[in-house]
């Protein structure tokens, strides 16, 4: 029968590097200000208990074996049997025939069977290079599994993100269970943290031979092509952040360090702007602002990004200017990369005018 679980308090661990490739492009997401009520919504305990009650422990079955051996033809046949029974059951319930017994039983229990690691077929589909059609059909046949963690505390969303499943499928899981976006596994990782680590590693390979700032206003075709490739790499992270914004759930304490990581990795400007909006609490700490501003300028992000970063900081601008080098933000902005990419000078000049005005008002 169903698993006997206890509902844990959130973990408070020192975060290890998240264990972490088909990623598409995304248009910029238009996000608004956070509502006052931005507290994470708790899962419906009764709904989760219902999902857990359906699961069957130590019940590895044909679905597990087909996915484990990557026998997609067999998985297709097994799903077809479940789908046929579902359709027959639904038809009989709507149009019962006289003289016939009750509607045929909709036997989908195998999709709720758990192996020794506490994983249902959906978990395994998320971990393996399952064809897209079969991914969606497995989720649709047993959507409750989207809220069932395995023995490592990983929900299907964690596994899908860390294993590089496509973004359309990730969005579909979120539709069924968006609270997975801020759920931590046993190692303390949320799907956003796992997605950032995966994107960072992929970008390191993409930019291995690149020289100079990534987001400068260069007219070099190779640089523009690289920027597009990097945007594709970070697309899934941007989708995860965008859905957190829709849910009005800001980044949690253990996710704040990843704002700095986004700048250091030279993530796309639209991704960084979302993280700034969701991580305003982190930017109340001066050390976080300083450690974010320096790589922000070094990679020559658009001045709009730097402006949002400064606006998110509650301290006065003169205080923020005390970076480790002893130079202020303006000096740092002029000194990094300016000799190579002359096309960025108008951008810096325009920004300095606005920055000087901000300094006067802060004083």
Short mmCIF file of N, CA, C and O in Angstrom, two decimals, residues 8-20 149-150 152-163 179-198 200-201 240 244 251-258:
data_model
loop_
_atom_site.label_atom_id
_atom_site.label_comp_id
_atom_site.label_asym_id
_atom_site.label_seq_id
_atom_site.Cartn_x
_atom_site.Cartn_y
_atom_site.Cartn_z
N UNK A 8 8.93 16.50 6.63
CA UNK A 8 10.13 17.06 7.23
C UNK A 8 10.08 18.59 7.25
O UNK A 8 9.48 19.22 6.40
N UNK A 9 10.80 19.16 8.23
CA UNK A 9 11.06 20.59 8.18
C UNK A 9 12.09 20.82 7.07
O UNK A 9 12.86 19.93 6.74
N UNK A 10 12.13 22.03 6.49
CA UNK A 10 13.12 22.30 5.45
C UNK A 10 14.53 22.05 5.95
O UNK A 10 14.86 22.35 7.10
N UNK A 11 15.36 21.49 5.11
CA UNK A 11 16.73 21.20 5.48
C UNK A 11 17.52 22.49 5.61
O UNK A 11 17.27 23.47 4.93
N UNK A 12 18.50 22.52 6.47
CA UNK A 12 19.38 23.67 6.60
C UNK A 12 20.82 23.16 6.48
O UNK A 12 21.49 22.93 7.47
N UNK A 13 21.26 22.96 5.27
CA UNK A 13 22.57 22.38 5.02
C UNK A 13 23.48 23.38 4.35
O UNK A 13 23.04 24.31 3.69
N UNK A 14 24.81 23.18 4.52
CA UNK A 14 25.76 23.91 3.69
C UNK A 14 25.69 23.28 2.33
O UNK A 14 25.88 22.08 2.17
N UNK A 15 25.44 24.09 1.33
CA UNK A 15 25.15 23.55 0.01
C UNK A 15 26.39 23.05 -0.68
O UNK A 15 27.36 23.79 -0.85
N UNK A 16 26.40 21.78 -1.12
CA UNK A 16 27.47 21.31 -1.98
C UNK A 16 27.19 21.76 -3.39
O UNK A 16 26.12 22.27 -3.69
N UNK A 17 28.15 21.58 -4.28
CA UNK A 17 27.90 21.89 -5.67
C UNK A 17 26.78 20.99 -6.16
O UNK A 17 26.77 19.79 -5.91
N UNK A 18 25.82 21.59 -6.83
CA UNK A 18 24.68 20.81 -7.29
C UNK A 18 25.15 19.78 -8.31
O UNK A 18 26.00 20.05 -9.14
N UNK A 19 24.61 18.58 -8.18
CA UNK A 19 24.93 17.54 -9.15
C UNK A 19 24.10 17.74 -10.41
O UNK A 19 22.90 17.74 -10.36
N UNK A 20 24.87 17.94 -11.39
CA UNK A 20 24.15 18.12 -12.60
C UNK A 20 24.62 17.00 -13.50
O UNK A 20 25.69 16.44 -13.25
N UNK A 149 8.42 12.38 -3.95
CA UNK A 149 9.89 12.36 -3.94
C UNK A 149 10.42 10.94 -3.88
O UNK A 149 9.78 10.04 -3.34
N UNK A 150 11.61 10.73 -4.45
CA UNK A 150 12.26 9.43 -4.29
C UNK A 150 13.00 9.42 -2.95
O UNK A 150 12.86 10.34 -2.14
N UNK A 152 15.95 10.01 -2.26
CA UNK A 152 16.91 11.11 -2.14
C UNK A 152 16.21 12.46 -2.04
O UNK A 152 16.86 13.50 -2.09
N UNK A 153 14.89 12.42 -1.91
CA UNK A 153 14.12 13.65 -1.83
C UNK A 153 13.93 14.35 -3.16
O UNK A 153 13.48 15.50 -3.20
N UNK A 154 14.28 13.68 -4.25
CA UNK A 154 14.17 14.30 -5.58
C UNK A 154 12.78 14.08 -6.17
O UNK A 154 12.32 12.93 -6.28
N UNK A 155 12.15 15.16 -6.55
CA UNK A 155 10.90 15.09 -7.30
C UNK A 155 11.24 14.90 -8.78
O UNK A 155 12.38 15.14 -9.20
N UNK A 156 10.28 14.49 -9.59
CA UNK A 156 10.55 14.39 -11.02
C UNK A 156 11.13 15.67 -11.63
O UNK A 156 11.96 15.60 -12.53
N UNK A 157 10.74 16.84 -11.12
CA UNK A 157 11.28 18.08 -11.66
C UNK A 157 12.78 18.18 -11.42
O UNK A 157 13.54 18.61 -12.30
N UNK A 158 13.24 17.82 -10.21
CA UNK A 158 14.68 17.81 -9.94
C UNK A 158 15.41 16.94 -10.96
O UNK A 158 16.45 17.33 -11.51
N UNK A 159 14.88 15.74 -11.18
CA UNK A 159 15.54 14.77 -12.05
C UNK A 159 15.50 15.22 -13.50
O UNK A 159 16.48 15.04 -14.24
N UNK A 160 14.40 15.82 -13.92
CA UNK A 160 14.28 16.29 -15.30
C UNK A 160 15.27 17.41 -15.59
O UNK A 160 15.92 17.44 -16.64
N UNK A 161 15.42 18.34 -14.64
CA UNK A 161 16.34 19.46 -14.84
C UNK A 161 17.79 18.99 -14.82
O UNK A 161 18.58 19.33 -15.71
N UNK A 162 18.15 18.19 -13.83
CA UNK A 162 19.55 17.75 -13.72
C UNK A 162 19.95 16.80 -14.83
O UNK A 162 21.13 16.69 -15.16
N UNK A 163 18.98 16.10 -15.43
CA UNK A 163 19.28 15.14 -16.50
C UNK A 163 19.14 15.76 -17.89
O UNK A 163 19.37 15.08 -18.88
N UNK A 179 4.88 23.73 -6.96
CA UNK A 179 5.60 23.85 -5.69
C UNK A 179 6.94 23.12 -5.71
O UNK A 179 7.79 23.34 -4.85
N UNK A 180 7.12 22.27 -6.72
CA UNK A 180 8.43 21.60 -6.87
C UNK A 180 9.53 22.62 -7.13
O UNK A 180 10.71 22.35 -6.87
N UNK A 181 9.17 23.81 -7.63
CA UNK A 181 10.16 24.83 -7.95
C UNK A 181 10.97 25.27 -6.74
O UNK A 181 12.12 25.67 -6.87
N UNK A 182 10.38 25.25 -5.55
CA UNK A 182 11.11 25.67 -4.36
C UNK A 182 11.28 24.53 -3.35
O UNK A 182 11.58 24.74 -2.19
N UNK A 183 11.09 23.30 -3.81
CA UNK A 183 11.29 22.13 -2.94
C UNK A 183 12.75 21.70 -2.97
O UNK A 183 13.36 21.64 -4.04
N UNK A 184 13.32 21.41 -1.80
CA UNK A 184 14.72 21.00 -1.71
C UNK A 184 14.82 19.48 -1.62
O UNK A 184 14.02 18.82 -0.95
N UNK A 185 15.83 18.92 -2.29
CA UNK A 185 16.10 17.49 -2.14
C UNK A 185 16.94 17.27 -0.89
O UNK A 185 17.22 18.22 -0.13
N UNK A 186 17.37 16.04 -0.65
CA UNK A 186 18.11 15.74 0.57
C UNK A 186 19.46 16.45 0.63
O UNK A 186 20.05 16.59 1.70
N UNK A 187 19.98 16.88 -0.51
CA UNK A 187 21.25 17.62 -0.54
C UNK A 187 21.04 19.12 -0.43
O UNK A 187 22.00 19.89 -0.45
N UNK A 188 19.80 19.54 -0.31
CA UNK A 188 19.50 20.95 -0.16
C UNK A 188 19.30 21.70 -1.45
O UNK A 188 19.20 22.93 -1.45
N UNK A 189 19.25 21.00 -2.58
CA UNK A 189 19.14 21.66 -3.88
C UNK A 189 17.70 21.82 -4.34
O UNK A 189 16.91 20.89 -4.24
N UNK A 190 17.38 22.99 -4.88
CA UNK A 190 16.12 23.19 -5.57
C UNK A 190 16.37 22.99 -7.07
O UNK A 190 17.52 23.02 -7.52
N UNK A 191 15.32 22.79 -7.86
CA UNK A 191 15.53 22.65 -9.31
C UNK A 191 16.26 23.84 -9.93
O UNK A 191 17.05 23.66 -10.87
N UNK A 192 16.03 25.04 -9.43
CA UNK A 192 16.74 26.21 -9.97
C UNK A 192 18.23 26.10 -9.73
O UNK A 192 19.05 26.39 -10.63
N UNK A 193 18.62 25.67 -8.56
CA UNK A 193 20.05 25.51 -8.27
C UNK A 193 20.67 24.45 -9.16
O UNK A 193 21.79 24.61 -9.68
N UNK A 194 19.96 23.34 -9.37
CA UNK A 194 20.46 22.29 -10.25
C UNK A 194 20.58 22.79 -11.69
O UNK A 194 21.55 22.49 -12.39
N UNK A 195 19.58 23.58 -12.12
CA UNK A 195 19.60 24.11 -13.48
C UNK A 195 20.75 25.09 -13.70
O UNK A 195 21.40 25.08 -14.75
N UNK A 196 21.02 25.92 -12.70
CA UNK A 196 22.13 26.88 -12.81
C UNK A 196 23.46 26.16 -12.92
O UNK A 196 24.31 26.50 -13.76
N UNK A 197 23.66 25.14 -12.09
CA UNK A 197 24.93 24.40 -12.15
C UNK A 197 25.11 23.72 -13.50
O UNK A 197 26.21 23.70 -14.06
N UNK A 198 24.04 23.18 -14.03
CA UNK A 198 24.13 22.49 -15.33
C UNK A 198 24.44 23.49 -16.44
O UNK A 198 25.28 23.24 -17.31
N UNK A 200 25.91 26.42 -16.10
CA UNK A 200 27.27 26.94 -15.92
C UNK A 200 28.30 26.01 -16.54
O UNK A 200 29.23 26.46 -17.21
N UNK A 201 28.15 24.72 -16.30
CA UNK A 201 29.12 23.77 -16.84
C UNK A 201 29.08 23.74 -18.37
O UNK A 201 30.13 23.65 -19.02
N UNK A 240 12.51 28.47 -15.36
CA UNK A 240 12.31 28.14 -13.94
C UNK A 240 12.15 29.42 -13.12
O UNK A 240 11.24 29.52 -12.28
N UNK A 244 8.82 30.90 -11.07
CA UNK A 244 8.88 31.31 -9.66
C UNK A 244 8.28 32.71 -9.52
O UNK A 244 7.58 33.00 -8.54
N UNK A 251 13.39 33.97 -4.20
CA UNK A 251 14.44 33.00 -3.92
C UNK A 251 14.59 32.82 -2.42
O UNK A 251 14.50 33.78 -1.65
N UNK A 252 14.83 31.59 -1.99
CA UNK A 252 15.00 31.28 -0.57
C UNK A 252 16.44 31.56 -0.15
O UNK A 252 17.32 31.78 -0.98
N UNK A 253 16.68 31.54 1.15
CA UNK A 253 18.01 31.87 1.68
C UNK A 253 19.11 31.05 1.01
O UNK A 253 20.16 31.58 0.65
N UNK A 254 18.88 29.75 0.87
CA UNK A 254 19.93 28.88 0.34
C UNK A 254 20.14 29.05 -1.16
O UNK A 254 21.07 28.49 -1.72
N UNK A 255 19.28 29.82 -1.83
CA UNK A 255 19.44 30.07 -3.27
C UNK A 255 20.12 31.40 -3.56
O UNK A 255 20.54 31.66 -4.68
N UNK A 256 20.28 32.25 -2.54
CA UNK A 256 20.77 33.60 -2.76
C UNK A 256 22.18 33.64 -3.34
O UNK A 256 22.51 34.50 -4.16
N UNK A 257 23.04 32.71 -2.92
CA UNK A 257 24.42 32.72 -3.41
C UNK A 257 24.48 32.53 -4.93
O UNK A 257 25.49 32.87 -5.55
N UNK A 258 23.42 32.03 -5.50
CA UNK A 258 23.44 31.75 -6.93
C UNK A 258 23.26 33.02 -7.77
O UNK A 258 23.51 33.00 -8.98
#
